[in-house]
Short mmCIF file of N, CA and C in Angstrom, two decimals:
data_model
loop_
_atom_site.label_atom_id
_atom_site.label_comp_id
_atom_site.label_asym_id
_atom_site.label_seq_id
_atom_site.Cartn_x
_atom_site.Cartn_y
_atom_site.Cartn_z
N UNK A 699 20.62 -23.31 24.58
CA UNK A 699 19.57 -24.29 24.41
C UNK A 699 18.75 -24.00 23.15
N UNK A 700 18.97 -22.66 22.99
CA UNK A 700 17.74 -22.76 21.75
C UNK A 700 18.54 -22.74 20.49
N UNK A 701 19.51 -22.64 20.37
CA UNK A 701 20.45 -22.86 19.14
C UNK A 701 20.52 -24.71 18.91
N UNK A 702 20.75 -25.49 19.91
CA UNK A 702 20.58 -26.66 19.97
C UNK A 702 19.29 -26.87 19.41
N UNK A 703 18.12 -26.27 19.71
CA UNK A 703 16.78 -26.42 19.39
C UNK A 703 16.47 -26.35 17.89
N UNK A 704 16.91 -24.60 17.62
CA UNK A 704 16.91 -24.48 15.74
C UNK A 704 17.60 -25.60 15.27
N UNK A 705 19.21 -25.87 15.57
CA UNK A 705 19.75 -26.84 14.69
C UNK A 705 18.74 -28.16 14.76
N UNK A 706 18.61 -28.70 15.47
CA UNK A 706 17.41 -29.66 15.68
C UNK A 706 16.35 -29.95 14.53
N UNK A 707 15.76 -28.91 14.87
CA UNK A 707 14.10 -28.53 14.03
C UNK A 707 14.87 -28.61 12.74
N UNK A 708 15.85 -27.62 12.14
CA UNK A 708 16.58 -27.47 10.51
C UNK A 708 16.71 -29.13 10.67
N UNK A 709 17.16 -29.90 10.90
CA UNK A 709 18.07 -31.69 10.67
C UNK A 709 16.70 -31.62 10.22
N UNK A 710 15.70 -31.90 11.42
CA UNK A 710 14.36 -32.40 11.08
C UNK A 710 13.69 -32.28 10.20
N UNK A 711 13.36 -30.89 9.40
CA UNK A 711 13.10 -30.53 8.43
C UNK A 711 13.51 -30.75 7.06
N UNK A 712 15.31 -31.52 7.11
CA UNK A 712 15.73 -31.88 5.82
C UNK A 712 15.27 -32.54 5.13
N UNK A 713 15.23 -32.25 3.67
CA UNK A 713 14.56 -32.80 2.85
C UNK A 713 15.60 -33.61 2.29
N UNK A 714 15.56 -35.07 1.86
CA UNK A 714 15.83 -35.93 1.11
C UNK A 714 15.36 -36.96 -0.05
N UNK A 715 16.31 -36.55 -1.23
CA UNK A 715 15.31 -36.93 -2.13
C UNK A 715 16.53 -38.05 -3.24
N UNK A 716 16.90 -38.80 -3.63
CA UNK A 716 17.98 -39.88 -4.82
C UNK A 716 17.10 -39.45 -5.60
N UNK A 717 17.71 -40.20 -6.88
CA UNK A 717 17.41 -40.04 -8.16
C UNK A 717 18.38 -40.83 -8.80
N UNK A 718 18.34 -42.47 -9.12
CA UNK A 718 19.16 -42.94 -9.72
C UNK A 718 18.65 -42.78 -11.08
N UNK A 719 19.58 -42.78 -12.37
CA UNK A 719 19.18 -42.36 -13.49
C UNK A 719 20.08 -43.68 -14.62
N UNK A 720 19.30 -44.04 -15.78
CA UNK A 720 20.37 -45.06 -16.63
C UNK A 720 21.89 -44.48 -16.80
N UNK A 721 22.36 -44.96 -17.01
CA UNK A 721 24.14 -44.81 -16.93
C UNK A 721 24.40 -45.37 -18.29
N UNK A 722 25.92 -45.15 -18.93
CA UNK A 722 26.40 -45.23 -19.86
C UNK A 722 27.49 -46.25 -19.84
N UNK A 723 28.04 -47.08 -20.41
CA UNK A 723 28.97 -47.63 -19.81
C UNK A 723 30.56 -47.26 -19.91
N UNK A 724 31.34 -47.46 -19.21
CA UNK A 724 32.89 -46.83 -18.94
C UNK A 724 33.95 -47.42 -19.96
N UNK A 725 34.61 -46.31 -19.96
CA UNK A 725 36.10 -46.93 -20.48
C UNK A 725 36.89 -47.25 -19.40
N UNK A 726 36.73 -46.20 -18.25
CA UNK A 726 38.00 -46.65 -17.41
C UNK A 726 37.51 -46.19 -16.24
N UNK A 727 38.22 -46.45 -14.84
CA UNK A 727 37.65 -46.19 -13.72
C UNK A 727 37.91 -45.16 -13.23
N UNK A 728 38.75 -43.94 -13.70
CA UNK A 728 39.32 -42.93 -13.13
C UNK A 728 38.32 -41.59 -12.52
N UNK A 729 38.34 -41.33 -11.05
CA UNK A 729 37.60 -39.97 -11.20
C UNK A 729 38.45 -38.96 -11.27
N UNK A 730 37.12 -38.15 -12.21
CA UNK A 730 37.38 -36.94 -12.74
C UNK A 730 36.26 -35.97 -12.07
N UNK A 731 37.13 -34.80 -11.79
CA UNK A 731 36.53 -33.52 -11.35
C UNK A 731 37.09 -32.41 -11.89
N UNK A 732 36.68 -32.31 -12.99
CA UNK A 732 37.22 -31.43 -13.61
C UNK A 732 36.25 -30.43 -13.48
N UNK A 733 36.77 -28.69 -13.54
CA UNK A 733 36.36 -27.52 -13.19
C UNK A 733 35.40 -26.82 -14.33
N UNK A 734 36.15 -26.77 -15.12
CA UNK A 734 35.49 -26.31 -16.23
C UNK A 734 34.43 -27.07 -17.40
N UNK A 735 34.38 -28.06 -17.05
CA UNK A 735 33.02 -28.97 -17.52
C UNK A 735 32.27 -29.25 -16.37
N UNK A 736 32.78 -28.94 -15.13
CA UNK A 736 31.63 -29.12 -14.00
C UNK A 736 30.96 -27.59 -14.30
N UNK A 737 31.90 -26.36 -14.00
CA UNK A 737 31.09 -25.49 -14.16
C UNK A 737 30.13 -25.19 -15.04
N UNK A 738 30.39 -25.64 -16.32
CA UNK A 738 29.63 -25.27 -17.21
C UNK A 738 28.10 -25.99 -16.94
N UNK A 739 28.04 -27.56 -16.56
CA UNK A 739 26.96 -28.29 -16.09
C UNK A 739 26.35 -27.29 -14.90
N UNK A 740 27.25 -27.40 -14.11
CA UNK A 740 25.95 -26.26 -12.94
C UNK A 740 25.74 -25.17 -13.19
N UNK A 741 26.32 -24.11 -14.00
CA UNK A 741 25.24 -23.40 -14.63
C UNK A 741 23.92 -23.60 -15.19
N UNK A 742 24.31 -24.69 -15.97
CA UNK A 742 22.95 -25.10 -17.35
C UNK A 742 22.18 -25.83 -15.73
N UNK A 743 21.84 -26.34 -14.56
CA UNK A 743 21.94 -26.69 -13.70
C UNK A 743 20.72 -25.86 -12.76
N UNK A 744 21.62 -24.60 -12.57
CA UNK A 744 21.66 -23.36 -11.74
C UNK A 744 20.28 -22.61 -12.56
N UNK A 745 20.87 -22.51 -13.46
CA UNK A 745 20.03 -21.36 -14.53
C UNK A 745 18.24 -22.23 -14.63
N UNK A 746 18.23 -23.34 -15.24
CA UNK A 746 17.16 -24.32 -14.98
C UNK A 746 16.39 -24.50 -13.94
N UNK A 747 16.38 -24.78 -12.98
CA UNK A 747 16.12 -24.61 -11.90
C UNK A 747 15.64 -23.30 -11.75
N UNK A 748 16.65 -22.45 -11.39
CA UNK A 748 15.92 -20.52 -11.55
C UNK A 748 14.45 -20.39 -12.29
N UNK A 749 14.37 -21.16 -13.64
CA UNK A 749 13.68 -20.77 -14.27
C UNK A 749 11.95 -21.38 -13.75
N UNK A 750 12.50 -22.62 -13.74
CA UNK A 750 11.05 -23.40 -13.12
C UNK A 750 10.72 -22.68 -11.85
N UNK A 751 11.60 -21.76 -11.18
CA UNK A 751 10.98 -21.13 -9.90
C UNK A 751 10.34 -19.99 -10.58
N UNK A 752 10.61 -18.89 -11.11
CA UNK A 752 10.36 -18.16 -11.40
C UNK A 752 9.08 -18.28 -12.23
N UNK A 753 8.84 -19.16 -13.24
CA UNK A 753 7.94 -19.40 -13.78
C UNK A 753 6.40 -19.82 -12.90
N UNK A 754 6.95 -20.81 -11.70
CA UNK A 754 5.88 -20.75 -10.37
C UNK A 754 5.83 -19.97 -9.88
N UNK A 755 6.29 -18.74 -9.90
CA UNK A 755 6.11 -17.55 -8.84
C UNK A 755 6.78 -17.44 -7.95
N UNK A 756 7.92 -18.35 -7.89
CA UNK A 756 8.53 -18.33 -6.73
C UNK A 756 10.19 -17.48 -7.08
N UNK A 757 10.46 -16.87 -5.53
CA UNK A 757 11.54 -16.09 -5.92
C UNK A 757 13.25 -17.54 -6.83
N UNK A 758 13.82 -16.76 -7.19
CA UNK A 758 15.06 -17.91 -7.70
C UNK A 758 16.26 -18.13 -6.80
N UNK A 759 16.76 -19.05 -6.78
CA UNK A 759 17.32 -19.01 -5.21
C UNK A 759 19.04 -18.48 -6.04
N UNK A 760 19.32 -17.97 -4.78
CA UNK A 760 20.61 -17.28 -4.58
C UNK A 760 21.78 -18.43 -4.39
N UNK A 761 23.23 -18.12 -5.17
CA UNK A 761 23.75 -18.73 -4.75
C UNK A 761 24.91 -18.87 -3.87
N UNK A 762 24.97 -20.12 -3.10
CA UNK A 762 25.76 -19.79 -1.61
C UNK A 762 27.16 -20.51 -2.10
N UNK A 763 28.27 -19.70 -2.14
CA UNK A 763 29.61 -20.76 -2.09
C UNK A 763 29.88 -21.76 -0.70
N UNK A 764 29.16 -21.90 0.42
CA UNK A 764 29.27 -22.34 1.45
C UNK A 764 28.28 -23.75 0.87
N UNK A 765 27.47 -23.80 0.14
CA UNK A 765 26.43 -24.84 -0.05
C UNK A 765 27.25 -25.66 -1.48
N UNK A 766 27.56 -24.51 -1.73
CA UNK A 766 28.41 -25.21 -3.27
C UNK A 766 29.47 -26.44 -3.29
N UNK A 767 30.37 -25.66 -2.23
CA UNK A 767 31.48 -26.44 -1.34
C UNK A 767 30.99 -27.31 -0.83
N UNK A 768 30.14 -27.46 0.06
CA UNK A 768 29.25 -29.05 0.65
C UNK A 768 28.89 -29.91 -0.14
N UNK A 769 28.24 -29.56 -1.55
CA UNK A 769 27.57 -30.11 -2.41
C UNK A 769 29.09 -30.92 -3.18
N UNK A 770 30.14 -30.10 -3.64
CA UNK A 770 30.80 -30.69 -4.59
C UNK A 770 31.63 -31.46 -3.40
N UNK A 771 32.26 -31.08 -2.29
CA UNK A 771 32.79 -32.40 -1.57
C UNK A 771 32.31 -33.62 -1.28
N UNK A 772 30.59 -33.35 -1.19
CA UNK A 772 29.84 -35.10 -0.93
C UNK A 772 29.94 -35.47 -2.27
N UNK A 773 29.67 -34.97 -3.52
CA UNK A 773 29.97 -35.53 -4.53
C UNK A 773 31.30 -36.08 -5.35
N UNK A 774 32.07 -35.40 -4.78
CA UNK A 774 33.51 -36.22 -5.12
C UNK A 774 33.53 -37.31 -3.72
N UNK A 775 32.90 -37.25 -3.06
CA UNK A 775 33.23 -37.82 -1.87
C UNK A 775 32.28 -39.59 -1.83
N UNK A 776 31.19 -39.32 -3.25
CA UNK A 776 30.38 -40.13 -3.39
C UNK A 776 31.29 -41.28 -4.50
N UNK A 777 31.86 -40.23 -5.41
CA UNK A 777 32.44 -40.53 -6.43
C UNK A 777 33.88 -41.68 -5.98
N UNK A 778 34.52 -41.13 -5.54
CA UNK A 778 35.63 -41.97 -4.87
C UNK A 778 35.63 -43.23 -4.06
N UNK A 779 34.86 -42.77 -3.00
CA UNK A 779 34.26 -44.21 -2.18
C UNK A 779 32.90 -45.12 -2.66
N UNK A 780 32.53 -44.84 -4.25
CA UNK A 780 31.64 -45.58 -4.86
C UNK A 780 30.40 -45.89 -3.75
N UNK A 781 29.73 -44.82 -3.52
CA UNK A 781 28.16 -44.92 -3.56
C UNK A 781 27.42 -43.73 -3.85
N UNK A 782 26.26 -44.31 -3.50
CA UNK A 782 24.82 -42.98 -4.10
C UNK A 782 24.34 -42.83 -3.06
N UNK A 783 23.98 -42.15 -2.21
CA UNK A 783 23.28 -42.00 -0.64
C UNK A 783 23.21 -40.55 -0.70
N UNK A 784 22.38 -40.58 0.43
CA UNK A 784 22.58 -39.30 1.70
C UNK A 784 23.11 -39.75 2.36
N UNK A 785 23.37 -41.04 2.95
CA UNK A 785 24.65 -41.01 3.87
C UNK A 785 25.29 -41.90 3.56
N UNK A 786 26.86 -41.42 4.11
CA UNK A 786 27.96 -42.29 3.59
C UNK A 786 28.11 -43.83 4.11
N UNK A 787 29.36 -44.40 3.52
CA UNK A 787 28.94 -45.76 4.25
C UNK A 787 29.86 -45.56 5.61
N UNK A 788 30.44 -44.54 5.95
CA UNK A 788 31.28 -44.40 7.18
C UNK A 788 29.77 -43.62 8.09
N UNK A 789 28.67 -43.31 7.59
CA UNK A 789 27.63 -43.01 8.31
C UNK A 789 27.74 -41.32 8.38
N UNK A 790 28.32 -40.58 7.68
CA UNK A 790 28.34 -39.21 7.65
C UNK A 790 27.03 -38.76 6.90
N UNK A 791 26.34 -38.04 7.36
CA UNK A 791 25.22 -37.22 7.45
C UNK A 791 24.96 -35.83 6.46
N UNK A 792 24.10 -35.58 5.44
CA UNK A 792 24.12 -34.53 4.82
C UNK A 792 24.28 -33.27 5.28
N UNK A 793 24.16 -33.08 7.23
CA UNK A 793 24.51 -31.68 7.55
C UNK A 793 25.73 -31.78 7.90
N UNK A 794 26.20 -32.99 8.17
CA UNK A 794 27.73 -33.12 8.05
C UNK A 794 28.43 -32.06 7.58
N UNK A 795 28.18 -32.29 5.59
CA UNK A 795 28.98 -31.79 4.83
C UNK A 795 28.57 -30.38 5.06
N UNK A 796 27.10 -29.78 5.23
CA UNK A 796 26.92 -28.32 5.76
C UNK A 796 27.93 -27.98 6.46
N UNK A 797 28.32 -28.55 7.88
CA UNK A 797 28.98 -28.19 8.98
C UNK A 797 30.32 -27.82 8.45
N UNK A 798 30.78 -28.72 7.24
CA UNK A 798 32.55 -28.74 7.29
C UNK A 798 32.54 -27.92 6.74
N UNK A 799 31.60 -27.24 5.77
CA UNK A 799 31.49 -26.03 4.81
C UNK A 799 31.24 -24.76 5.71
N UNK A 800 30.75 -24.70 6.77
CA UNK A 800 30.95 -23.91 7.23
C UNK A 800 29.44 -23.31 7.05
N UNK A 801 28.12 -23.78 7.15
CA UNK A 801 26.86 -23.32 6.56
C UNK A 801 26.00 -24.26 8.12
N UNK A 802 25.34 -22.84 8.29
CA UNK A 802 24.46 -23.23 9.54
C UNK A 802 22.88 -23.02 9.22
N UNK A 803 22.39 -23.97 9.10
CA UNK A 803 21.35 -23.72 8.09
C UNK A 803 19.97 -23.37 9.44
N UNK A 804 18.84 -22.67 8.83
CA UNK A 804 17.97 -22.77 9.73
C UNK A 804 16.71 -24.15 8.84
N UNK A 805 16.84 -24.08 7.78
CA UNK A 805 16.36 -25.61 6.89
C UNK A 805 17.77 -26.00 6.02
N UNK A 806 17.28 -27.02 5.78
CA UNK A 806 18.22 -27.63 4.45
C UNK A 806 17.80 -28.37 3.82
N UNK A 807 18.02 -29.44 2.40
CA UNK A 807 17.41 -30.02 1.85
C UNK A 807 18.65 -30.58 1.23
N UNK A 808 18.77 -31.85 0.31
CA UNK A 808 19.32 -32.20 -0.61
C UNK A 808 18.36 -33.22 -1.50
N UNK A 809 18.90 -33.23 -3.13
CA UNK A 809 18.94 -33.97 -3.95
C UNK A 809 19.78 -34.40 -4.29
N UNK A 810 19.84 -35.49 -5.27
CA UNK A 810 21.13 -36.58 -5.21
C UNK A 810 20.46 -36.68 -6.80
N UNK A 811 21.36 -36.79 -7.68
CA UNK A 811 21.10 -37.89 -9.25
C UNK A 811 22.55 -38.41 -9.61
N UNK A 812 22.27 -39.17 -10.38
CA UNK A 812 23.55 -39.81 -10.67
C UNK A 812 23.05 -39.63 -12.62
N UNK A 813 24.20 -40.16 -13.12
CA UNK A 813 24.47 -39.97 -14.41
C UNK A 813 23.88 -38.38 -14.97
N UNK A 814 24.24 -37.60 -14.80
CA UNK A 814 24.34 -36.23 -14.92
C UNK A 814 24.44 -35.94 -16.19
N UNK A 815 24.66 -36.73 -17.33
CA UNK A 815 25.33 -35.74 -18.41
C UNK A 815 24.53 -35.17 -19.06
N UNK A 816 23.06 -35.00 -18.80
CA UNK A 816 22.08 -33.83 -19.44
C UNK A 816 21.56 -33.15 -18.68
N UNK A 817 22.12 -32.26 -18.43
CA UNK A 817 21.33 -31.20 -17.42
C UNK A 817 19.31 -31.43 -17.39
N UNK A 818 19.47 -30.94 -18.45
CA UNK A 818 18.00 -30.94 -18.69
C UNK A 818 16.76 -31.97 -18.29
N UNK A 819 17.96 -33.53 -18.57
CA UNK A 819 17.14 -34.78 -18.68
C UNK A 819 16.88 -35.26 -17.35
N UNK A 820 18.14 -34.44 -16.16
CA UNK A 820 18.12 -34.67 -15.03
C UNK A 820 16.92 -33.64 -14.52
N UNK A 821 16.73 -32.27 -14.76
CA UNK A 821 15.71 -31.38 -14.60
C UNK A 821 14.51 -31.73 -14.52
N UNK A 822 14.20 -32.23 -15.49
CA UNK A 822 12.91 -33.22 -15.92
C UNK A 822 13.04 -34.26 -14.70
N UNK A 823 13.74 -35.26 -14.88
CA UNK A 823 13.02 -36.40 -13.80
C UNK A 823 13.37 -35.89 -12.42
N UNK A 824 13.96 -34.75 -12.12
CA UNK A 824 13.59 -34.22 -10.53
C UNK A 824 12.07 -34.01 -10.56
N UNK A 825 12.26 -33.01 -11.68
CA UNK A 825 10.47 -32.37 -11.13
C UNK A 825 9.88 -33.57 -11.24
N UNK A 826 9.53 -34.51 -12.12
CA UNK A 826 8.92 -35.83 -12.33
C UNK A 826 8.52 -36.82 -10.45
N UNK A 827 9.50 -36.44 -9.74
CA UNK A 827 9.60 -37.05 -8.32
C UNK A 827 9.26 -36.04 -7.21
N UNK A 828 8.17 -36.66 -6.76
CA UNK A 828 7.58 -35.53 -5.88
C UNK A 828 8.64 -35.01 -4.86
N UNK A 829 9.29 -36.03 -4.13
CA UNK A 829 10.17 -35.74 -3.03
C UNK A 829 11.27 -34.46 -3.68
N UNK A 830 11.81 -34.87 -4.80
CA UNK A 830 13.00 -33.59 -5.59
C UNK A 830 12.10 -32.58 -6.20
N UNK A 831 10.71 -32.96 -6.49
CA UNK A 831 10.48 -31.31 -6.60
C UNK A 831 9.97 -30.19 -5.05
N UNK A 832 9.82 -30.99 -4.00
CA UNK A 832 9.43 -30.46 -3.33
C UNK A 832 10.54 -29.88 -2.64
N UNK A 833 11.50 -30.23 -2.67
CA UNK A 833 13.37 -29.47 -2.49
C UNK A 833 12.88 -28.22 -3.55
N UNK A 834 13.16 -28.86 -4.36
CA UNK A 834 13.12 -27.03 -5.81
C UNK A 834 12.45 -26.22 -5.61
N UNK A 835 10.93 -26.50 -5.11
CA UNK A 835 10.03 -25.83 -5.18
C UNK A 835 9.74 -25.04 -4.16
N UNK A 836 10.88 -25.61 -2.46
CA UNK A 836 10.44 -24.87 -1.22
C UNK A 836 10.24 -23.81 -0.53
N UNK A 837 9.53 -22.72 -0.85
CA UNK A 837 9.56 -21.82 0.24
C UNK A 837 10.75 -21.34 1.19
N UNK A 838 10.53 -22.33 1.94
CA UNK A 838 11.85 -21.95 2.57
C UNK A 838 13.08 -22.32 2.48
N UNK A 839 13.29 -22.50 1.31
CA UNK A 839 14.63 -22.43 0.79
C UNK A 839 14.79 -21.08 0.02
N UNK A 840 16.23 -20.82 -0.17
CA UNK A 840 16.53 -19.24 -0.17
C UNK A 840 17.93 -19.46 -1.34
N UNK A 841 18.52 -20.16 -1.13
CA UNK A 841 19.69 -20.73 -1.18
C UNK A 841 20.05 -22.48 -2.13
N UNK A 842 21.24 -22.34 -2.50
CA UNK A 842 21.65 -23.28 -3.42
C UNK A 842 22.62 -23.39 -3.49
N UNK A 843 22.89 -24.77 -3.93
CA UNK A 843 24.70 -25.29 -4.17
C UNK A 843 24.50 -26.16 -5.08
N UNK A 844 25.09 -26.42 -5.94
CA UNK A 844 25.31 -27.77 -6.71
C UNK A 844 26.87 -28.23 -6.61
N UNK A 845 27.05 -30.07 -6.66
CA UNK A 845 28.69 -30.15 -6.47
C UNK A 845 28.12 -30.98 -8.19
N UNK A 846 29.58 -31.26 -8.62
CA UNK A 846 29.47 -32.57 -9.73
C UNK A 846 30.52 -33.12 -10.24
N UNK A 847 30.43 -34.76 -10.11
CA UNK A 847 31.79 -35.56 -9.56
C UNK A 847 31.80 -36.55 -10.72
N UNK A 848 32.59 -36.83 -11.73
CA UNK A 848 32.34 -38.02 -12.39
C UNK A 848 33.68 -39.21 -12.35
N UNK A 849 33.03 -40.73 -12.25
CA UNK A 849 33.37 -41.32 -12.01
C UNK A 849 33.03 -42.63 -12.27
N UNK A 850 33.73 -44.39 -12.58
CA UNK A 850 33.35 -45.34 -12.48
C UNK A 850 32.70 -45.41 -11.14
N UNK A 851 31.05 -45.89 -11.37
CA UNK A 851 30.18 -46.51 -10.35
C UNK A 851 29.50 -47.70 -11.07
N UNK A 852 29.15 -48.89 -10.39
CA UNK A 852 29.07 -50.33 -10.74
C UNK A 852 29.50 -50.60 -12.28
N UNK A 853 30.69 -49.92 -12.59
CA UNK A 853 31.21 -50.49 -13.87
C UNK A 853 30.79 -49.70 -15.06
N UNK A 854 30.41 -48.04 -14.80
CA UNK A 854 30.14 -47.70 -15.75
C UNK A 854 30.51 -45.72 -15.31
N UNK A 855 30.70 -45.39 -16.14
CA UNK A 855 30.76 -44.01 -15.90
C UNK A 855 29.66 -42.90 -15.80
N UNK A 856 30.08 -42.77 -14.42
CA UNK A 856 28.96 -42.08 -13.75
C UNK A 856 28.82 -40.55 -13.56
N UNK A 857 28.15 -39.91 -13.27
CA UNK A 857 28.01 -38.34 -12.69
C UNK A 857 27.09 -38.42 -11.87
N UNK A 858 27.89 -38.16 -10.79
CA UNK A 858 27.12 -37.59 -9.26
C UNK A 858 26.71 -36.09 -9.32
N UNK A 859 25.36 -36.06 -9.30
CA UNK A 859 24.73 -34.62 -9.02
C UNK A 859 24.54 -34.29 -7.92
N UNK A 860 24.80 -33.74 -6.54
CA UNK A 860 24.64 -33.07 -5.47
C UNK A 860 23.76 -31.62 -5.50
N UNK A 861 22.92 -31.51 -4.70
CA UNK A 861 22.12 -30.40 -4.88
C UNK A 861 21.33 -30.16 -3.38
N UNK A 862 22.51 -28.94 -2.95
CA UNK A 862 22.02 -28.57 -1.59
C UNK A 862 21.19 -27.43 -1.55
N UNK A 863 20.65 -27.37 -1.12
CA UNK A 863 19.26 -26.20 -0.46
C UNK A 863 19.76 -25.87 1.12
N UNK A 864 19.35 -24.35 0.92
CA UNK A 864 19.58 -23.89 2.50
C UNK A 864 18.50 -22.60 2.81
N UNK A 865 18.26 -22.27 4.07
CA UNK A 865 18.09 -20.71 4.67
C UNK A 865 18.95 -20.54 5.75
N UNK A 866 20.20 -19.88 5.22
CA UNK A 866 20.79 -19.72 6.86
C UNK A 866 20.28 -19.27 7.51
N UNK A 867 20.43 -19.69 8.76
CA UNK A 867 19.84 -19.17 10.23
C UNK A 867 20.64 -17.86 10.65
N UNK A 868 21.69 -17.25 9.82
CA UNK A 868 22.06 -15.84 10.30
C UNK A 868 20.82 -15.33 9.29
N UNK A 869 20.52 -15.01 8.20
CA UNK A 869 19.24 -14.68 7.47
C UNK A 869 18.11 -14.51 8.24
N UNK A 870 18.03 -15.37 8.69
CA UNK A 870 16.38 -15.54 9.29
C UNK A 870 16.73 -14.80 11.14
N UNK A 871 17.97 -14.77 11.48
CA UNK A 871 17.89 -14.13 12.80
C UNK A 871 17.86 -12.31 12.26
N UNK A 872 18.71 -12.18 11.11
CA UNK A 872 18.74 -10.71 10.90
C UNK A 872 17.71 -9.96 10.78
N UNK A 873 16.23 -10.98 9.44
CA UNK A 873 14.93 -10.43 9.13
C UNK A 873 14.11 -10.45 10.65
N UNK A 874 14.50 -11.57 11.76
CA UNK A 874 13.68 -11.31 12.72
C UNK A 874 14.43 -10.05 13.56
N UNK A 875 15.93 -10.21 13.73
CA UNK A 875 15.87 -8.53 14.29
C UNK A 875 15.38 -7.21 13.77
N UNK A 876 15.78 -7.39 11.90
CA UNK A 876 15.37 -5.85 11.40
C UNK A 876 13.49 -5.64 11.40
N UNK A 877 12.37 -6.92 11.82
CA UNK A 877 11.24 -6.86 11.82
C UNK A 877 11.40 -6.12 13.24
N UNK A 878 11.86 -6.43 14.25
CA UNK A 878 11.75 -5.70 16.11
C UNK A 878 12.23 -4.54 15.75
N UNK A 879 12.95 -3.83 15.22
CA UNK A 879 13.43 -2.67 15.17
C UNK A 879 12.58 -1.61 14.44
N UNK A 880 12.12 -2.16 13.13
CA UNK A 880 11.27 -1.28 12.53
C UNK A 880 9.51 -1.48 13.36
N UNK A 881 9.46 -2.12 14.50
CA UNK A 881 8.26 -1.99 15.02
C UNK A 881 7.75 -0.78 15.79
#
């Protein structure tokens, strides 16, 4: 019952935040997910982010391959079946993609942007939106993923930014056992 309960409270707590951004227009409709120009974006991504925490005082979040994997499957997953959401149009749910990844969160959060191709320019109008900076900025977030999917969306070539936030709930059960033990 009380695992039902945490998962509960974490859904409840998710943060959701879009960010549609101007777009460029396409040559062709094909998606692309390519590895090595995605990686390089979620670094410049990853690293950014770090910095605006750190600069608030806040610790820089760690990164989870379990959140990463969630993040880049809803984003190819946005990319292919042409939309921008937190949820799909088959009605799948942002802890959804947690779950298939294998990430049991005790919070979670996502951001969403589309047309991606400046790290930076996307950086800027998160923090610019209260709802996406209050994902970046959370406390209890610990954790990070970015996915990034590009693709024709309404006729123009797009980049889906995915950006998951987590605290797993094994984390937060361990600090509450190692707090009973050292009492």
């Amino acid at each position: 019952m009380l695992s039902i309960f945490i998962r509960f409270m974490s859904w409840s707590l998710l943060g959701l935040s879009v960010l549609p951004l101007p777009v460029q227009a396409v040559d062709n409709g094909v998606f692309d997910s390519s590895r090595d120009w995605s990686e390089t974006q979620i670094e410049r991504y990853f690293s950014g982010i770090n910095e605006i925490r750190r600069a608030d005082g806040l610790a820089p979040f760690s990164s989870s391959g379990q959140l990463a994997v969630a993040a880049q499957n809803k984003a190819e997953d946005m990319a292919r079946a042409g939309y921008f959401a937190h949820y799909g149009p088959d009605g799948k749910t942002p802890w959804q993609w947690l779950d298939e990844a294998g990430y049991q969160p005790l919070y979670a959060g996502e951001n969403l942007a589309r047309n991606g191709f400046d790290a930076d320019a996307v950086l800027k109008a998160w923090l610019a939106s209260a709802g996406h900076k209050k994902n970046i900025m959370n406390e209890k977030f610990s954790e990070m993923g970015i996915g990034i999917a590009r693709a024709a969306y309404e006729g123009r070539e797009t980049i889906f930014v995915v950006q998951m936030f987590g605290q797993p709930l094994l984390d937060a059960s361990l600090s509450a056992t190692s707090q009973t033990a050292s009492s």
